[in-house]
Amino acid sequence: MQERHDAPLAPLTTFRLGGPARRLITATTDAEVVEAVREADASGTPLLVVGGGSNLVIGDKGFEGTALRIATSGFSLDGTRLELAAGEVWSEAVARTVQAGLAGIECLSGIPGSAGATPIQNVGAYGQEVSSTVTEVIAYDRAEGRTVTLSNAECAFSYRHSRFKADPDRYVVLRVRFELEDAGGMSAPVKYPETARALGVEAGDRVPLERARETVLKLRAGKGMVLDAEDHDTWSAGSFFTNPILDEQAFALFLERVRERLGDDVTPPAYPAGEGRTKTSAAWLIDKAGFTKGYGTGPARISTKHTLALTNRGEATTEDLLALAREVVAGVREAFGVTLVNEPVMVGVGL
C-alpha cells in the first residue's frame, strides 16, 4: 500500500482539476482497501474514494483528509458470469467480454473510469445500463464494519442512481458481479435509436458484437467521449448533467415554455420514464437555451463536439468550471423552467 502526503489529485481525474489531498493512499488489494477505510473511520479522518476519476469534480483547495485510490485488479469469467475487481479499467474489461463473445455491456464501450464506479452511478449509454446485468455487488459496509454482498434488488438501481449514490459515505465497492449473455457472438438487442441508425438496423435487431462495440466507440469519439490526452474536448467528466425526468405537471409547463420560446412547430425530445413521468434531453435544453458547442471564452468551455460536456481547455481551475456550469444551469432554468442536475460527484464544492 503506497502512501503520499500533499499529493496532487488533479492527475487522477479526467478533468485534470482540483487541489491536493493531505494524504493519498493507493490500495492494490481488497484487504488494503478495507484496512485504509477502517483506519480512516477509526480516527475520524474524512475519506475520499477515487477510482478512475472520470466522475469527480474536486475543489481547488483539494481534500483535507485521506484520499483512497482503488487500484485493485481482477477479471474472472466463468461461462457467462463475470466478476471484476473495483479497480479494473472499465473500458478494457468491456473489450475482453466482447472478445469472449458475451453480450450485455458492449454498448458501454469506451466509458472511462473503473469497474467499481459503474454500479454507484448505474452507468449507462446507448440503450444499456449496468443494472440490467449486475447480479451482486461486494462492498465494505462502513456502518456495520464488515464486507457485505448486495443483490441487484438491494442495490436499488434507477436512472443514474443507486443505493450507493443515495448513501455515499456508507459503502466502498470492492467487486462487481455480472450475468452476461452468450448469443453466439451477437450483441444484445439494439435499443438506442442513434445506435440503430449508425448500424443500419432496426431497434431490437442484433449485430455482431465487435461491430456494435466499434460503432459505439465511433459515436463516442465523435462527441469527445473517448479519452485522448491531446484532445481537450475529452478533458471532461463526459455528460456533466443528467437528463431531466419530469412529472406530468412539470412536463406540461415545460412544453408551454418550449412553445413560447421556439414556436408551436418545435417538439422537444421526450421518452417515457415510468409512473406518469417523462425524460427529456439535457443536451437539447442546453443547446436551445443558447449554449452551443464550444460556448465560452475562458479556460473552461462547452465541448466543441457535444453540448452536454463541460471541458477544461488546459488552464482552467475548478472555479472556472463551476462558473460555466452555473451559467448553464441558470440559462436553462430561465429559458425552460427546468433545473439541470450535475452528474459528477462534487468534492468540497457545489453548484
mmCIF file of C-alpha atoms in Angstrom, residues 65-200:
data_model
loop_
_atom_site.group_PDB
_atom_site.id
_atom_site.type_symbol
_atom_site.label_atom_id
_atom_site.label_comp_id
_atom_site.label_asym_id
_atom_site.label_seq_id
_atom_site.Cartn_x
_atom_site.Cartn_y
_atom_site.Cartn_z
ATOM 1 C CA GLY A 65 -8.318 14.164 4.609
ATOM 2 C CA THR A 66 -7.357 10.790 3.195
ATOM 3 C CA ALA A 67 -7.910 10.087 -0.479
ATOM 4 C CA LEU A 68 -8.036 6.359 -1.167
ATOM 5 C CA ARG A 69 -7.197 5.384 -4.729
ATOM 6 C CA ILE A 70 -8.538 1.925 -5.507
ATOM 7 C CA ALA A 71 -6.106 0.197 -7.858
ATOM 8 C CA THR A 72 -7.186 -3.411 -7.352
ATOM 9 C CA SER A 73 -7.139 -5.873 -10.235
ATOM 10 C CA GLY A 74 -9.154 -8.957 -11.042
ATOM 11 C CA PHE A 75 -11.071 -10.182 -14.101
ATOM 12 C CA SER A 76 -12.786 -13.552 -13.712
ATOM 13 C CA LEU A 77 -15.036 -15.089 -16.351
ATOM 14 C CA ASP A 78 -16.904 -18.348 -15.667
ATOM 15 C CA GLY A 79 -19.236 -19.113 -18.549
ATOM 16 C CA THR A 80 -21.471 -16.041 -18.707
ATOM 17 C CA ARG A 81 -20.648 -14.936 -15.157
ATOM 18 C CA LEU A 82 -18.202 -12.071 -14.852
ATOM 19 C CA GLU A 83 -16.553 -10.754 -11.695
ATOM 20 C CA LEU A 84 -14.495 -7.557 -11.731
ATOM 21 C CA ALA A 85 -12.362 -6.012 -9.028
ATOM 22 C CA ALA A 86 -13.344 -2.423 -8.353
ATOM 23 C CA GLY A 87 -10.053 -1.100 -9.706
ATOM 24 C CA GLU A 88 -10.306 -2.757 -13.099
ATOM 25 C CA VAL A 89 -10.352 -0.306 -16.007
ATOM 26 C CA TRP A 90 -13.937 -0.493 -17.247
ATOM 27 C CA SER A 91 -13.309 0.047 -20.956
ATOM 28 C CA GLU A 92 -10.678 -2.706 -21.006
ATOM 29 C CA ALA A 93 -12.994 -5.106 -19.182
ATOM 30 C CA VAL A 94 -15.782 -4.459 -21.700
ATOM 31 C CA ALA A 95 -13.374 -5.137 -24.561
ATOM 32 C CA ARG A 96 -12.456 -8.501 -23.014
ATOM 33 C CA THR A 97 -16.110 -9.553 -22.710
ATOM 34 C CA VAL A 98 -16.655 -8.712 -26.379
ATOM 35 C CA GLN A 99 -13.583 -10.774 -27.300
ATOM 36 C CA ALA A 100 -15.073 -13.620 -25.265
ATOM 37 C CA GLY A 101 -18.280 -13.402 -27.334
ATOM 38 C CA LEU A 102 -20.531 -12.269 -24.482
ATOM 39 C CA ALA A 103 -23.269 -9.651 -24.796
ATOM 40 C CA GLY A 104 -24.813 -7.233 -22.349
ATOM 41 C CA ILE A 105 -22.297 -4.419 -21.839
ATOM 42 C CA GLU A 106 -20.901 -3.930 -25.359
ATOM 43 C CA CYS A 107 -22.681 -0.588 -25.779
ATOM 44 C CA LEU A 108 -20.855 0.658 -22.677
ATOM 45 C CA SER A 109 -17.560 0.512 -24.572
ATOM 46 C CA GLY A 110 -15.229 3.471 -24.221
ATOM 47 C CA ILE A 111 -16.708 4.768 -20.973
ATOM 48 C CA PRO A 112 -13.794 5.946 -18.815
ATOM 49 C CA GLY A 113 -13.384 5.033 -15.181
ATOM 50 C CA SER A 114 -13.191 1.936 -13.034
ATOM 51 C CA ALA A 115 -15.480 -1.056 -12.684
ATOM 52 C CA GLY A 116 -16.274 -0.232 -9.071
ATOM 53 C CA ALA A 117 -17.872 3.063 -10.054
ATOM 54 C CA THR A 118 -20.338 1.525 -12.502
ATOM 55 C CA PRO A 119 -22.982 0.330 -10.004
ATOM 56 C CA ILE A 120 -22.714 3.549 -7.982
ATOM 57 C CA GLN A 121 -23.808 5.675 -10.921
ATOM 58 C CA ASN A 122 -25.732 2.898 -12.655
ATOM 59 C CA VAL A 123 -23.592 3.725 -15.663
ATOM 60 C CA GLY A 124 -25.442 3.656 -18.949
ATOM 61 C CA ALA A 125 -25.137 4.662 -22.580
ATOM 62 C CA TYR A 126 -26.629 3.838 -25.965
ATOM 63 C CA GLY A 127 -29.508 1.820 -24.555
ATOM 64 C CA GLN A 128 -27.652 -0.227 -21.943
ATOM 65 C CA GLU A 129 -27.250 0.225 -18.184
ATOM 66 C CA VAL A 130 -25.153 -1.914 -15.860
ATOM 67 C CA SER A 131 -28.241 -2.502 -13.715
ATOM 68 C CA SER A 132 -29.518 -4.922 -16.358
ATOM 69 C CA THR A 133 -26.505 -7.219 -15.969
ATOM 70 C CA VAL A 134 -25.220 -6.672 -12.400
ATOM 71 C CA THR A 135 -26.159 -9.590 -10.162
ATOM 72 C CA GLU A 136 -24.235 -8.721 -6.993
ATOM 73 C CA VAL A 137 -22.017 -6.022 -5.568
ATOM 74 C CA ILE A 138 -19.471 -6.868 -2.885
ATOM 75 C CA ALA A 139 -18.787 -3.837 -0.732
ATOM 76 C CA TYR A 140 -17.361 -2.833 2.603
ATOM 77 C CA ASP A 141 -20.176 -1.507 4.789
ATOM 78 C CA ARG A 142 -18.708 1.278 6.904
ATOM 79 C CA ALA A 143 -21.792 1.455 9.121
ATOM 80 C CA GLU A 144 -21.623 -2.228 10.052
ATOM 81 C CA GLY A 145 -17.840 -2.566 9.814
ATOM 82 C CA ARG A 146 -17.969 -5.641 7.575
ATOM 83 C CA THR A 147 -17.936 -6.786 3.976
ATOM 84 C CA VAL A 148 -21.401 -7.421 2.548
ATOM 85 C CA THR A 149 -22.866 -8.818 -0.667
ATOM 86 C CA LEU A 150 -25.792 -6.882 -2.110
ATOM 87 C CA SER A 151 -28.143 -8.361 -4.694
ATOM 88 C CA ASN A 152 -29.311 -6.430 -7.742
ATOM 89 C CA ALA A 153 -32.585 -5.587 -5.986
ATOM 90 C CA GLU A 154 -30.756 -4.424 -2.867
ATOM 91 C CA CYS A 155 -28.709 -2.021 -4.996
ATOM 92 C CA ALA A 156 -31.932 -0.043 -5.672
ATOM 93 C CA PHE A 157 -30.916 0.955 -9.172
ATOM 94 C CA SER A 158 -32.668 3.750 -11.047
ATOM 95 C CA TYR A 159 -31.664 6.253 -13.720
ATOM 96 C CA ARG A 160 -28.042 7.232 -12.941
ATOM 97 C CA HIS A 161 -28.696 6.354 -9.311
ATOM 98 C CA SER A 162 -28.334 3.551 -6.788
ATOM 99 C CA ARG A 163 -28.262 2.728 -3.102
ATOM 100 C CA PHE A 164 -24.559 3.555 -3.128
ATOM 101 C CA LYS A 165 -25.097 7.019 -4.547
ATOM 102 C CA ALA A 166 -28.010 7.679 -2.182
ATOM 103 C CA ASP A 167 -25.786 6.914 0.833
ATOM 104 C CA PRO A 168 -22.308 7.828 -0.452
ATOM 105 C CA ASP A 169 -20.479 7.569 2.873
ATOM 106 C CA ARG A 170 -21.634 4.073 3.748
ATOM 107 C CA TYR A 171 -20.343 1.645 1.117
ATOM 108 C CA VAL A 172 -16.985 1.152 -0.584
ATOM 109 C CA VAL A 173 -17.375 -1.125 -3.601
ATOM 110 C CA LEU A 174 -14.815 -3.944 -3.742
ATOM 111 C CA ARG A 175 -16.099 -6.220 -6.527
ATOM 112 C CA VAL A 176 -18.949 -6.338 -9.030
ATOM 113 C CA ARG A 177 -20.552 -9.461 -10.480
ATOM 114 C CA PHE A 178 -22.425 -9.584 -13.781
ATOM 115 C CA GLU A 179 -24.506 -12.095 -15.724
ATOM 116 C CA LEU A 180 -23.873 -11.695 -19.448
ATOM 117 C CA GLU A 181 -25.417 -13.448 -22.441
ATOM 118 C CA ASP A 182 -23.962 -15.906 -24.926
ATOM 119 C CA ALA A 183 -25.841 -15.029 -28.100
ATOM 120 C CA GLY A 184 -23.485 -16.797 -30.484
ATOM 121 C CA GLY A 185 -21.235 -13.799 -30.955
ATOM 122 C CA MET A 186 -24.137 -11.413 -31.472
ATOM 123 C CA SER A 187 -24.949 -8.311 -29.432
ATOM 124 C CA ALA A 188 -27.867 -7.766 -27.131
ATOM 125 C CA PRO A 189 -30.897 -6.372 -28.989
ATOM 126 C CA VAL A 190 -30.087 -2.820 -30.103
ATOM 127 C CA LYS A 191 -32.295 -0.375 -28.196
ATOM 128 C CA TYR A 192 -30.977 3.122 -28.780
ATOM 129 C CA PRO A 193 -32.230 4.871 -31.955
ATOM 130 C CA GLU A 194 -28.899 6.582 -32.686
ATOM 131 C CA THR A 195 -27.057 3.276 -32.423
ATOM 132 C CA ALA A 196 -29.584 1.524 -34.639
ATOM 133 C CA ARG A 197 -29.269 4.252 -37.283
ATOM 134 C CA ALA A 198 -25.470 4.086 -37.202
ATOM 135 C CA LEU A 199 -25.613 0.313 -37.563
ATOM 136 C CA GLY A 200 -28.260 0.435 -40.292
#
